[in-house]
CSV table of C-alpha atoms and ligand atoms in Angstrom, one decimal:
chain,number,residue,atom,x,y,z
G,176,MET,CA,91.0,82.8,153.8
G,177,ALA,CA,94.6,83.4,154.7
G,178,GLU,CA,96.9,84.1,151.8
G,179,THR,CA,99.8,81.7,151.7
G,180,CYS,CA,103.4,83.1,151.9
G,181,PRO,CA,105.4,83.5,149.7
G,182,ARG,CA,102.6,84.7,147.3
G,183,PRO,CA,103.7,84.6,143.5
G,184,HIS,CA,103.9,88.0,141.9
G,185,ALA,CA,104.4,87.8,138.1
G,186,PHE,CA,106.1,90.7,136.2
G,187,MET,CA,104.7,90.5,132.8
G,188,ILE,CA,106.1,92.3,129.8
G,189,ALA,CA,104.7,91.5,126.5
G,190,LEU,CA,106.5,92.3,123.0
G,191,PRO,CA,104.8,95.6,121.6
G,192,TYR,CA,102.8,93.8,118.7
G,193,GLN,CA,99.2,92.8,118.6
G,194,GLY,CA,99.9,89.1,118.0
G,195,HIS,CA,102.0,88.9,121.2
G,196,ILE,CA,99.9,91.3,123.3
G,197,THR,CA,96.7,89.3,122.9
G,198,PRO,CA,97.9,86.2,124.4
G,199,PHE,CA,99.9,88.0,127.1
G,200,VAL,CA,96.8,89.7,128.3
G,201,ASN,CA,95.0,86.4,128.2
G,202,LEU,CA,97.8,84.8,130.3
G,203,ALA,CA,97.6,87.5,132.9
G,204,LEU,CA,94.0,86.8,133.2
G,205,LYS,CA,94.5,83.2,133.6
G,206,LEU,CA,97.5,83.6,136.2
G,207,ALA,CA,95.3,85.9,138.3
G,208,SER,CA,92.4,83.5,138.1
G,209,LYS,CA,95.0,81.0,139.8
G,210,GLY,CA,95.7,83.5,142.7
G,211,ILE,CA,99.0,84.8,141.3
G,212,ILE,CA,99.4,88.5,141.4
G,213,VAL,CA,100.2,90.1,138.3
G,214,THR,CA,102.0,93.3,137.5
G,215,PHE,CA,101.2,93.8,133.8
G,216,VAL,CA,103.4,96.2,132.1
G,217,HIS,CA,102.8,97.9,128.8
G,218,LEU,CA,105.2,100.0,126.9
G,219,GLU,CA,103.8,103.7,127.0
G,220,PHE,CA,103.1,104.0,123.4
G,221,ILE,CA,101.0,100.6,123.4
G,222,HIS,CA,98.9,102.1,126.1
G,223,HIS,CA,98.7,105.1,124.2
G,224,THR,CA,97.6,103.3,121.0
G,225,SER,CA,95.3,101.1,122.8
G,226,SER,CA,93.8,103.9,124.7
G,227,GLN,CA,93.2,105.9,121.6
G,228,SER,CA,91.7,103.0,119.7
G,229,GLN,CA,89.2,102.3,122.7
G,230,GLN,CA,88.5,106.0,123.1
G,231,SER,CA,88.9,105.4,126.9
G,232,SER,CA,91.9,106.0,129.2
G,233,SER,CA,90.7,103.6,131.7
G,234,ASN,CA,93.0,101.1,133.4
G,235,LEU,CA,93.3,98.0,131.0
G,236,PHE,CA,92.3,95.6,133.7
G,237,SER,CA,89.8,97.6,135.7
G,238,GLU,CA,87.0,95.3,134.9
G,239,ALA,CA,89.1,92.3,135.8
G,240,ARG,CA,90.1,93.9,139.1
G,241,GLU,CA,86.4,94.6,140.0
G,242,CYS,CA,85.9,90.8,139.5
G,243,GLY,CA,88.5,90.0,142.1
G,244,LEU,CA,91.6,89.5,139.9
G,245,ASP,CA,94.8,91.1,141.4
G,246,ILE,CA,96.3,92.5,138.2
G,247,ARG,CA,98.2,95.6,138.5
G,248,TYR,CA,98.5,97.6,135.2
G,249,THR,CA,101.6,100.1,134.6
G,250,THR,CA,103.6,101.2,131.7
G,251,ILE,CA,107.5,101.6,131.0
G,252,ASP,CA,109.0,104.0,128.7
G,253,ASP,CA,110.9,102.6,125.7
G,254,GLY,CA,113.0,105.9,125.2
G,255,PHE,CA,111.2,106.8,122.1
G,256,PRO,CA,108.7,109.6,121.6
G,257,LEU,CA,104.9,108.4,121.1
G,258,GLU,CA,104.7,109.5,117.5
G,259,PHE,CA,108.1,107.7,116.4
G,260,ASP,CA,107.2,105.2,113.7
G,261,ARG,CA,108.7,101.9,115.4
G,262,VAL,CA,107.6,99.7,112.4
G,263,LEU,CA,109.1,101.8,109.9
G,264,HIS,CA,112.1,102.4,111.6
G,265,SER,CA,112.4,98.9,113.1
G,266,ASP,CA,116.1,98.5,113.0
G,267,LYS,CA,116.7,101.7,115.1
G,268,TYR,CA,114.0,100.8,117.4
G,269,TRP,CA,115.3,97.0,118.0
G,270,GLU,CA,118.9,98.2,118.2
G,271,SER,CA,117.7,100.5,121.2
G,272,MET,CA,115.5,97.8,122.6
G,273,LEU,CA,118.6,95.4,122.8
G,274,ARG,CA,121.0,98.0,124.3
G,275,ASP,CA,118.8,100.3,126.5
G,276,PHE,CA,115.6,98.7,127.3
G,277,PRO,CA,117.1,95.9,129.5
G,278,GLY,CA,118.3,98.8,132.0
G,279,ARG,CA,114.8,100.3,132.1
G,280,VAL,CA,113.2,97.1,132.9
G,281,GLU,CA,115.7,96.3,135.6
G,282,GLU,CA,115.2,99.7,137.2
G,283,PHE,CA,111.3,99.1,137.0
G,284,VAL,CA,111.4,95.7,138.6
G,285,VAL,CA,113.9,96.7,141.2
G,286,LYS,CA,111.8,99.7,142.3
G,287,THR,CA,108.6,97.8,142.4
G,288,ILE,CA,110.1,94.9,144.4
G,289,GLN,CA,111.4,97.4,147.0
G,290,SER,CA,107.9,98.9,147.7
G,291,ASP,CA,106.6,95.2,147.6
G,292,ASP,CA,104.8,93.4,150.4
G,293,PRO,CA,107.8,91.1,151.5
G,294,CYS,CA,105.5,88.2,151.6
G,295,LEU,CA,105.3,88.4,147.7
G,296,ALA,CA,107.7,86.2,145.7
G,297,PRO,CA,108.3,88.1,142.4
G,298,PHE,CA,109.3,86.3,139.2
G,299,LEU,CA,109.4,87.4,135.6
G,300,ILE,CA,107.3,86.3,132.6
G,301,ALA,CA,108.5,87.8,129.4
G,302,ASP,CA,108.2,87.1,125.6
G,303,THR,CA,110.7,84.5,124.3
G,304,PHE,CA,111.7,87.0,121.7
G,305,TYR,CA,113.2,89.4,124.4
G,306,THR,CA,116.8,88.8,124.9
G,307,TRP,CA,117.2,90.2,128.5
G,308,PRO,CA,115.0,88.1,130.9
G,309,ALA,CA,117.8,85.5,131.7
G,310,ALA,CA,120.4,88.2,132.7
G,311,ILE,CA,118.0,90.3,134.7
G,312,SER,CA,116.5,87.2,136.4
G,313,LYS,CA,119.9,86.1,137.5
G,314,LYS,CA,121.1,89.5,138.7
G,315,LEU,CA,117.7,89.9,140.8
G,316,ASN,CA,117.6,86.3,141.6
G,317,LEU,CA,114.2,85.8,140.1
G,318,LEU,CA,112.5,82.9,138.4
G,319,ASN,CA,112.5,83.4,134.7
G,320,VAL,CA,109.4,82.2,132.8
G,321,SER,CA,109.4,82.5,129.1
G,322,PHE,CA,106.3,82.8,127.3
G,323,TRP,CA,106.2,81.6,123.5
G,324,THR,CA,103.1,82.8,121.7
G,325,GLU,CA,103.7,80.8,118.6
G,326,PRO,CA,103.7,77.0,117.7
G,327,ALA,CA,106.2,74.5,119.3
G,328,LEU,CA,107.3,73.7,115.9
G,329,VAL,CA,108.5,77.1,115.4
G,330,PHE,CA,110.1,77.2,118.8
G,331,SER,CA,112.0,73.8,118.2
G,332,LEU,CA,113.4,75.0,114.8
G,333,ALA,CA,114.7,78.2,116.4
G,334,TYR,CA,115.9,76.3,119.4
G,335,HIS,CA,117.8,73.9,117.4
G,336,MET,CA,119.6,76.6,115.3
G,337,ASN,CA,123.0,75.2,116.0
G,338,LEU,CA,122.1,71.8,114.6
G,339,LEU,CA,120.8,73.5,111.7
G,340,LYS,CA,123.8,75.4,111.1
G,341,GLU,CA,126.0,72.1,111.5
G,342,ASN,CA,124.0,70.6,108.9
G,343,GLY,CA,124.3,73.6,106.5
G,344,HIS,CA,120.7,74.5,106.9
G,345,PHE,CA,121.1,77.8,108.8
G,346,PRO,CA,121.2,79.8,106.7
G,347,CYS,CA,119.7,77.7,104.0
G,348,LYS,CA,121.0,77.6,100.6
G,349,ASP,CA,119.2,79.9,98.1
G,350,HIS,CA,116.8,78.3,96.0
G,351,VAL,CA,117.7,74.7,97.1
G,352,GLU,CA,115.1,72.8,98.6
G,353,GLU,CA,116.0,70.0,101.0
G,354,GLU,CA,114.3,68.0,103.6
G,355,ILE,CA,115.5,68.3,107.3
G,356,ASN,CA,115.0,65.0,109.2
G,357,TYR,CA,117.4,65.1,112.1
G,358,LEU,CA,115.8,67.5,114.5
G,359,PRO,CA,114.5,66.1,117.6
G,360,GLY,CA,110.7,65.7,117.7
G,361,VAL,CA,110.3,67.2,114.1
G,362,GLU,CA,109.5,64.2,111.8
G,363,GLU,CA,110.6,66.1,108.5
G,364,ILE,CA,110.4,69.5,107.3
G,365,SER,CA,111.5,71.2,104.1
G,366,THR,CA,113.6,74.1,104.2
G,367,LYS,CA,111.0,76.1,102.3
G,368,ASP,CA,108.9,75.8,105.3
G,369,LEU,CA,111.6,77.3,107.7
G,370,MET,CA,110.9,80.7,109.3
G,371,SER,CA,112.1,83.8,107.3
G,372,TYR,CA,114.8,84.6,109.8
G,373,LEU,CA,116.4,81.2,109.3
G,374,LYS,CA,116.6,81.7,105.6
G,375,ALA,CA,118.7,84.9,105.8
G,376,ALA,CA,122.1,84.5,104.8
G,377,ASP,CA,123.4,87.3,107.0
G,378,PRO,CA,121.2,89.2,109.6
G,379,ALA,CA,119.4,91.4,107.3
G,380,THR,CA,117.8,93.5,109.8
G,381,THR,CA,118.3,93.9,113.7
G,382,VAL,CA,115.3,91.7,114.1
G,383,ASP,CA,117.1,88.7,112.2
G,384,GLU,CA,119.9,89.5,114.9
G,385,VAL,CA,117.4,89.2,118.0
G,386,VAL,CA,116.3,85.8,117.3
G,387,PRO,CA,119.4,83.7,117.6
G,388,LYS,CA,120.2,85.7,120.7
G,389,ALA,CA,116.8,85.2,122.2
G,390,PHE,CA,116.9,81.5,121.6
G,391,GLU,CA,120.3,81.1,123.4
G,392,GLU,CA,118.8,83.1,126.4
G,393,VAL,CA,115.7,81.0,126.5
G,394,LYS,CA,117.9,78.0,127.4
G,395,LYS,CA,118.4,79.4,130.7
G,396,ALA,CA,114.6,79.8,131.6
G,397,ASP,CA,113.1,78.1,134.5
G,398,PHE,CA,109.9,77.4,132.5
G,399,ILE,CA,108.7,77.8,129.2
G,400,LEU,CA,104.9,78.2,128.4
G,401,HIS,CA,103.7,77.6,124.9
G,402,ASN,CA,100.6,79.0,123.5
G,403,THR,CA,99.7,75.5,121.7
G,404,VAL,CA,97.9,72.4,122.3
G,405,GLN,CA,99.7,69.1,123.5
G,406,GLU,CA,97.7,66.8,121.5
G,407,LEU,CA,98.5,68.7,118.3
G,408,GLU,CA,102.3,69.0,118.7
G,409,SER,CA,103.0,66.3,121.2
G,410,GLU,CA,106.3,65.0,119.5
G,411,THR,CA,107.8,68.3,119.3
G,412,LEU,CA,106.8,69.2,123.0
G,413,SER,CA,108.1,66.0,124.4
G,414,ALA,CA,111.6,66.2,122.7
G,415,LEU,CA,111.7,69.9,124.2
G,416,ASN,CA,110.8,68.6,127.6
G,417,LYS,CA,114.1,66.6,127.5
G,418,TYR,CA,116.0,69.9,128.0
G,419,GLN,CA,113.7,72.2,130.1
G,420,PRO,CA,110.2,72.0,131.7
G,421,ASN,CA,107.9,73.2,128.7
G,422,TYR,CA,104.1,73.4,129.4
G,423,ALA,CA,101.4,73.6,126.4
G,424,VAL,CA,98.8,75.9,127.8
G,425,GLY,CA,96.9,77.1,124.6
G,426,PRO,CA,95.0,78.3,122.9
G,427,ILE,CA,95.4,81.0,125.7
G,428,ASN,CA,93.0,83.4,124.0
G,429,PHE,CA,90.1,81.3,125.0
G,430,SER,CA,88.8,80.0,128.2
G,431,LYS,CA,85.7,77.8,129.4
G,432,THR,CA,86.0,79.2,132.9
G,433,LEU,CA,87.1,82.7,132.5
G,434,ALA,CA,85.7,85.8,131.0
G,435,THR,CA,88.6,86.8,128.6
G,436,ASP,CA,86.5,89.6,127.0
G,437,THR,CA,86.5,91.8,129.9
G,438,VAL,CA,89.7,93.4,128.5
G,439,SER,CA,89.9,94.8,125.1
G,440,LYS,CA,93.3,93.9,123.7
G,441,SER,CA,92.9,95.7,120.1
G,442,LEU,CA,95.3,98.3,119.2
G,443,ARG,CA,92.8,99.5,116.5
G,444,SER,CA,89.3,100.6,116.4
G,445,GLU,CA,87.0,97.8,115.3
G,446,LEU,CA,84.5,98.1,112.6
G,447,ASP,CA,81.1,96.3,113.3
G,448,CYS,CA,80.5,93.8,110.4
G,449,ALA,CA,77.5,92.0,112.1
G,450,ASN,CA,74.8,93.7,109.9
G,451,TRP,CA,76.5,93.0,106.6
G,452,LEU,CA,77.2,89.3,107.8
G,453,ASP,CA,73.5,89.0,108.9
G,454,SER,CA,72.5,89.7,105.3
G,455,LYS,CA,74.5,86.7,103.8
G,456,SER,CA,73.7,83.0,103.8
G,457,PRO,CA,75.6,80.6,106.0
G,458,GLY,CA,78.8,79.6,105.1
G,459,SER,CA,79.0,81.9,102.0
G,460,VAL,CA,81.4,84.5,103.0
G,461,LEU,CA,85.2,84.2,102.8
G,462,TYR,CA,87.0,86.2,105.5
G,463,VAL,CA,90.5,87.7,104.2
G,464,SER,CA,93.1,89.2,106.5
G,465,PHE,CA,96.9,89.3,106.6
G,466,GLY,CA,97.0,90.2,110.4
G,467,SER,CA,98.2,93.3,112.1
G,468,LEU,CA,101.7,93.9,110.8
G,469,VAL,CA,103.0,92.3,107.8
G,470,GLN,CA,103.1,94.0,104.4
G,471,THR,CA,102.9,92.7,100.9
G,472,SER,CA,103.1,94.2,97.4
G,473,LYS,CA,100.6,96.4,95.7
G,474,GLN,CA,100.9,93.9,92.9
G,475,VAL,CA,99.8,91.0,95.2
G,476,ILE,CA,97.0,92.9,96.6
G,477,GLU,CA,95.8,93.7,92.9
G,478,GLU,CA,95.9,90.0,92.0
G,479,ILE,CA,94.1,89.1,95.2
G,480,ALA,CA,91.5,91.8,94.7
G,481,HIS,CA,90.6,90.8,91.1
G,482,GLY,CA,90.7,87.1,92.2
G,483,LEU,CA,88.1,87.6,94.8
G,484,LEU,CA,86.0,89.4,92.3
G,485,LEU,CA,86.4,86.8,89.6
G,486,SER,CA,85.5,83.9,92.2
G,487,GLU,CA,82.1,85.6,92.8
G,488,VAL,CA,82.2,84.6,96.4
G,489,ASN,CA,81.2,87.0,99.2
G,490,PHE,CA,84.0,88.3,101.3
G,491,ILE,CA,85.0,90.4,104.0
G,492,TRP,CA,88.5,91.9,103.6
G,493,VAL,CA,90.7,93.8,106.2
G,494,VAL,CA,92.8,96.2,104.2
G,495,ARG,CA,94.9,98.2,106.6
G,496,ALA,CA,96.2,101.4,105.4
G,497,ASP,CA,99.8,100.0,106.1
G,498,ALA,CA,99.2,96.9,104.0
G,499,VAL,CA,101.6,97.6,101.2
G,500,SER,CA,105.5,98.0,101.6
G,501,SER,CA,105.8,101.0,99.2
G,502,GLY,CA,104.2,103.1,101.8
G,503,ASP,CA,101.3,103.7,99.5
G,504,THR,CA,98.1,104.1,101.5
G,505,ASP,CA,95.8,103.8,98.6
G,506,VAL,CA,96.2,100.0,98.6
G,507,LEU,CA,93.2,98.8,96.3
G,508,PRO,CA,92.8,99.3,92.7
G,509,ALA,CA,91.1,102.3,91.5
G,510,GLY,CA,87.3,101.9,91.6
G,511,TYR,CA,87.5,98.5,93.3
G,512,VAL,CA,85.2,99.4,96.4
G,513,ASP,CA,82.4,100.6,93.8
G,514,GLU,CA,83.0,97.5,91.7
G,515,ILE,CA,82.5,95.0,94.4
G,516,LYS,CA,79.2,96.4,95.2
G,517,ASP,CA,77.6,94.3,97.9
G,518,LYS,CA,79.6,91.2,97.2
G,519,GLY,CA,82.4,92.5,99.3
G,520,LEU,CA,83.0,94.5,102.5
G,521,ILE,CA,86.4,96.2,102.7
G,522,VAL,CA,87.2,97.2,106.5
G,523,PRO,CA,90.3,98.7,108.0
G,524,TRP,CA,90.1,96.4,111.0
G,525,CYS,CA,87.2,94.4,112.5
G,526,THR,CA,86.7,92.1,115.6
G,527,GLN,CA,88.2,89.1,114.1
G,528,MET,CA,86.5,86.7,116.3
G,529,MET,CA,83.2,88.1,116.0
G,530,VAL,CA,83.6,87.5,112.1
G,531,LEU,CA,85.1,84.1,112.2
G,532,SER,CA,82.4,83.0,114.7
G,533,HIS,CA,79.4,84.1,112.6
G,534,PRO,CA,77.5,81.6,110.7
G,535,ALA,CA,77.8,83.4,107.5
G,536,VAL,CA,81.6,82.8,107.4
G,537,GLY,CA,82.7,79.7,105.6
G,538,GLY,CA,86.4,80.2,105.2
G,539,PHE,CA,89.4,82.3,106.0
G,540,LEU,CA,92.3,83.6,103.5
G,541,THR,CA,95.0,84.1,106.1
G,542,HIS,CA,98.6,84.9,106.3
G,543,CYS,CA,98.8,82.2,109.0
G,544,GLY,CA,99.7,84.5,111.9
G,545,TRP,CA,99.5,81.9,114.9
G,546,ASN,CA,96.6,83.7,116.7
G,547,SER,CA,94.7,83.8,113.4
G,548,VAL,CA,95.3,80.0,112.8
G,549,LEU,CA,94.1,79.2,116.5
G,550,GLU,CA,91.1,81.5,116.4
G,551,THR,CA,90.1,79.8,113.1
G,552,ILE,CA,90.5,76.3,114.5
G,553,TRP,CA,88.5,77.4,117.4
G,554,CYS,CA,85.7,78.3,114.9
G,555,GLY,CA,86.0,75.1,113.2
G,556,THR,CA,86.6,77.0,109.9
G,557,PRO,CA,89.1,75.9,107.2
G,558,MET,CA,91.8,78.1,105.8
G,559,ILE,CA,93.3,79.2,102.5
G,560,CYS,CA,97.0,80.1,103.3
G,561,TYR,CA,99.0,83.0,101.9
G,562,PRO,CA,102.0,83.1,104.5
G,563,ILE,CA,104.2,86.1,103.9
G,564,THR,CA,107.2,86.1,106.4
G,565,TYR,CA,108.5,85.2,110.0
G,566,ASP,CA,106.7,82.2,111.3
G,567,GLN,CA,103.8,82.2,108.8
G,568,PRO,CA,105.5,79.6,106.3
G,569,THR,CA,106.0,77.2,109.1
G,570,ASN,CA,102.5,77.7,110.5
G,571,ARG,CA,101.4,77.0,107.0
G,572,LYS,CA,103.1,73.6,107.1
G,573,LEU,CA,101.0,72.6,110.4
G,574,VAL,CA,97.8,73.7,108.6
G,575,VAL,CA,97.9,72.3,105.2
G,576,ASP,CA,100.4,69.4,105.5
G,577,GLY,CA,99.9,68.5,109.2
G,578,TRP,CA,96.3,68.9,110.1
G,579,LYS,CA,94.9,69.1,106.5
G,580,ILE,CA,92.5,71.9,107.4
G,581,GLY,CA,93.9,74.3,104.9
G,582,ILE,CA,94.9,74.5,101.3
G,583,ASN,CA,97.6,77.0,99.7
G,584,LEU,CA,96.5,79.9,97.8
G,585,CYS,CA,99.1,79.6,95.1
G,586,ASP,CA,101.1,76.5,94.0
G,587,GLU,CA,104.0,78.7,92.7
G,588,THR,CA,105.3,81.7,94.5
G,589,SER,CA,103.5,84.2,92.3
G,590,VAL,CA,100.1,85.1,93.1
G,591,GLU,CA,97.9,85.2,90.0
G,592,ARG,CA,94.3,86.4,89.9
G,593,LYS,CA,92.8,83.3,87.9
G,594,GLU,CA,94.6,80.8,90.2
G,595,VAL,CA,93.3,82.8,93.1
G,596,ALA,CA,89.7,82.8,91.9
G,597,GLU,CA,89.8,79.2,91.1
G,598,LYS,CA,91.1,78.1,94.5
G,599,ILE,CA,88.6,80.3,96.3
G,600,LYS,CA,86.0,78.8,94.4
G,601,SER,CA,86.6,75.3,94.8
G,602,PHE,CA,87.6,76.0,98.5
G,603,MET,CA,84.1,77.5,99.4
G,604,SER,CA,82.0,74.8,97.5
G,605,GLY,CA,84.1,72.3,95.7
G,606,ALA,CA,84.4,68.5,96.5
G,607,ALA,CA,87.7,69.2,98.6
G,608,SER,CA,85.9,71.6,100.9
G,609,GLU,CA,83.9,68.9,102.5
G,610,SER,CA,87.0,67.0,103.6
G,611,LEU,CA,88.5,70.3,104.9
G,612,ARG,CA,85.5,71.1,106.9
G,613,GLU,CA,85.4,67.5,108.3
G,614,GLU,CA,89.4,67.9,109.4
G,615,ALA,CA,88.6,71.3,110.7
G,616,ASN,CA,85.9,70.0,112.8
G,617,LYS,CA,88.1,67.3,114.3
G,618,VAL,CA,90.9,69.6,115.1
G,619,ASN,CA,88.4,72.0,116.7
G,620,ALA,CA,87.4,69.3,119.0
G,621,VAL,CA,91.1,68.8,120.1
G,622,LEU,CA,91.4,72.4,120.9
G,623,GLN,CA,88.0,72.5,122.5
G,624,ASN,CA,88.9,69.4,124.7
G,625,ALA,CA,92.3,70.8,125.7
G,626,LEU,CA,90.4,73.7,127.6
G,627,GLU,CA,87.9,71.6,129.4
G,628,ARG,CA,88.5,71.3,133.0
G,629,ASP,CA,90.4,68.1,132.8
G,630,GLY,CA,91.9,68.9,129.3
G,631,SER,CA,95.5,68.8,128.8
G,632,SER,CA,96.0,72.6,128.7
G,633,GLU,CA,94.2,73.3,131.9
G,634,ARG,CA,96.1,70.3,133.4
G,635,ASN,CA,99.3,71.7,132.1
G,636,PHE,CA,98.6,75.1,133.5
G,637,ASP,CA,97.9,73.7,137.0
G,638,GLN,CA,101.1,71.8,136.7
G,639,PHE,CA,103.1,74.8,135.9
G,640,VAL,CA,101.6,76.8,138.8
G,641,LYS,CA,102.4,73.9,141.1
G,642,ASP,CA,105.9,73.4,139.9
G,643,LEU,CA,106.5,77.4,139.9
G,644,LYS,CA,105.2,77.7,143.5
G,645,ALA,CA,107.4,74.7,144.7
G,646,LYS,CA,110.5,76.5,143.0
G,647,LEU,CA,109.6,79.8,144.5
G,648,ILE,CA,109.3,78.2,148.0
G,649,ALA,CA,112.6,76.2,147.6
G,650,GLY,CA,114.1,79.4,146.6
G,651,ASN,CA,113.0,81.3,149.7
G,652,GLU,CA,114.2,78.7,152.0
T,128,UDP,N1,92.8,90.9,114.2
T,128,UDP,C1,91.7,91.6,114.5
T,128,UDP,N2,91.0,92.4,113.6
T,128,UDP,C2,91.6,92.5,112.4
T,128,UDP,C3,92.8,91.6,111.9
T,128,UDP,C4,93.3,90.9,113.1
T,128,UDP,O1,91.2,91.5,115.7
T,128,UDP,O2,90.9,93.0,111.5
T,128,UDP,C5,93.5,90.2,115.3
T,128,UDP,C6,93.4,88.7,115.0
T,128,UDP,O3,92.3,88.1,115.8
T,128,UDP,C7,94.6,88.1,115.9
T,128,UDP,C8,95.6,89.3,115.7
T,128,UDP,O4,94.9,90.4,115.3
T,128,UDP,O5,94.4,87.9,117.2
T,128,UDP,C9,96.7,89.0,114.5
T,128,UDP,O6,97.5,88.2,115.2
T,128,UDP,P1,98.3,87.0,114.1
T,128,UDP,O7,99.1,86.1,115.2
T,128,UDP,O8,97.3,86.2,113.6
T,128,UDP,O9,98.9,87.7,113.3
T,128,UDP,P2,100.1,89.0,113.2
T,128,UDP,O10,99.3,90.3,113.4
T,128,UDP,O11,101.1,88.7,114.5
T,128,UDP,O12,100.9,88.9,112.0
């Protein structure tokens, strides 16, 4: 079959964090399955980390290419040596990402376009948190697609930062809880549920500075893709659609038509928990993880550790060596691993989807990272929420108050072992657990339906591709 001309060619650049990389890789697969050529660009250090964890240096998308998907994979230098600790020195890192990285991206895109087949119509897909896509797209006359990997509610709050400012809610007043009910598409939200970067009085870190700039820039995007489901956030999305074309195409990490597991996205080596899980009875295990990035205090870890033991529930706990902010890699209380015996399994990292979908798992104690939330819903599992920072408090609101598929770990801000144990016990087997499970099944059905051939996410994706092609053609005439 003759290829149509111009043929869309996406340049995709993800943010260098696990929670952003996974949806980006899956979006690349999805785009390619619709006949769009993709050049997927990883930062060099991410390529290196990921190759080391997989113990393979093969091309990330080689299997997908063998299946006929045209995904070209390459890397770009961020200007730092591989061993530089980008999390520990995140201020220095992001200063440079703001200042120097856009020039590198531009140079790379220009070079690639120059050597491209003239029949290809290049466009950009970058993470919404990047501050440079609008300027580069304008300069190079490219369409600019922004990919938002978190819920539309979080997007909308950041998008309406100026409105929050006018009403004295950005930054919010310390220790004063107020309800916000004037944002388009957001019925009501308490200031306590806002993202951490909206609560900071001054930009405390460069990252806090990045968000306002990124959300000014996203207003110039041609299209915005959201890793959420229309039915779950319909009012928020409809309100956003009044400004720009927004498409809910999530959960992008799953597909009913495409093999997304041909590409490994993990930046860490995964420990196999299958044997241990096989030895436990259905629904008896609590899975515990606080994601790939955030840190908490040693004291919180200690209270959770004792709370888990006191609850007498089986558990798998992902304890990363960098889980506490003090830099102490000896994260757990002394002798803890011996004490838990076979009741618990502590792992540095696992294949989360494999664990969540195992019949032995009955719940997830989570920090409410958005990928974790979607993955848990996908498995129809209820959650105990312990949000720490960034978007997690806002995601918690959706899970607990909005969809009623989770409970809070603590009623106060402090974490206390007895309360942790009681919450876990009643969550896993108490009367309330029944209704949580019922609601989890309902929300699961919404997610599953969205990915059916005629489901909202599939339809929205096709509409996006149609609108994109029309705009590319119009731009070429
Ligand atoms: N994850 C994993 N194994 C682990 C812990 C986490 O594969 O042991 C994955 C998880 O499935 C999710 C991602 O890491 O896709 C974490 O993303 P999320 O948005 O939940 O949180 P973040 O790490 O961005 O805070």
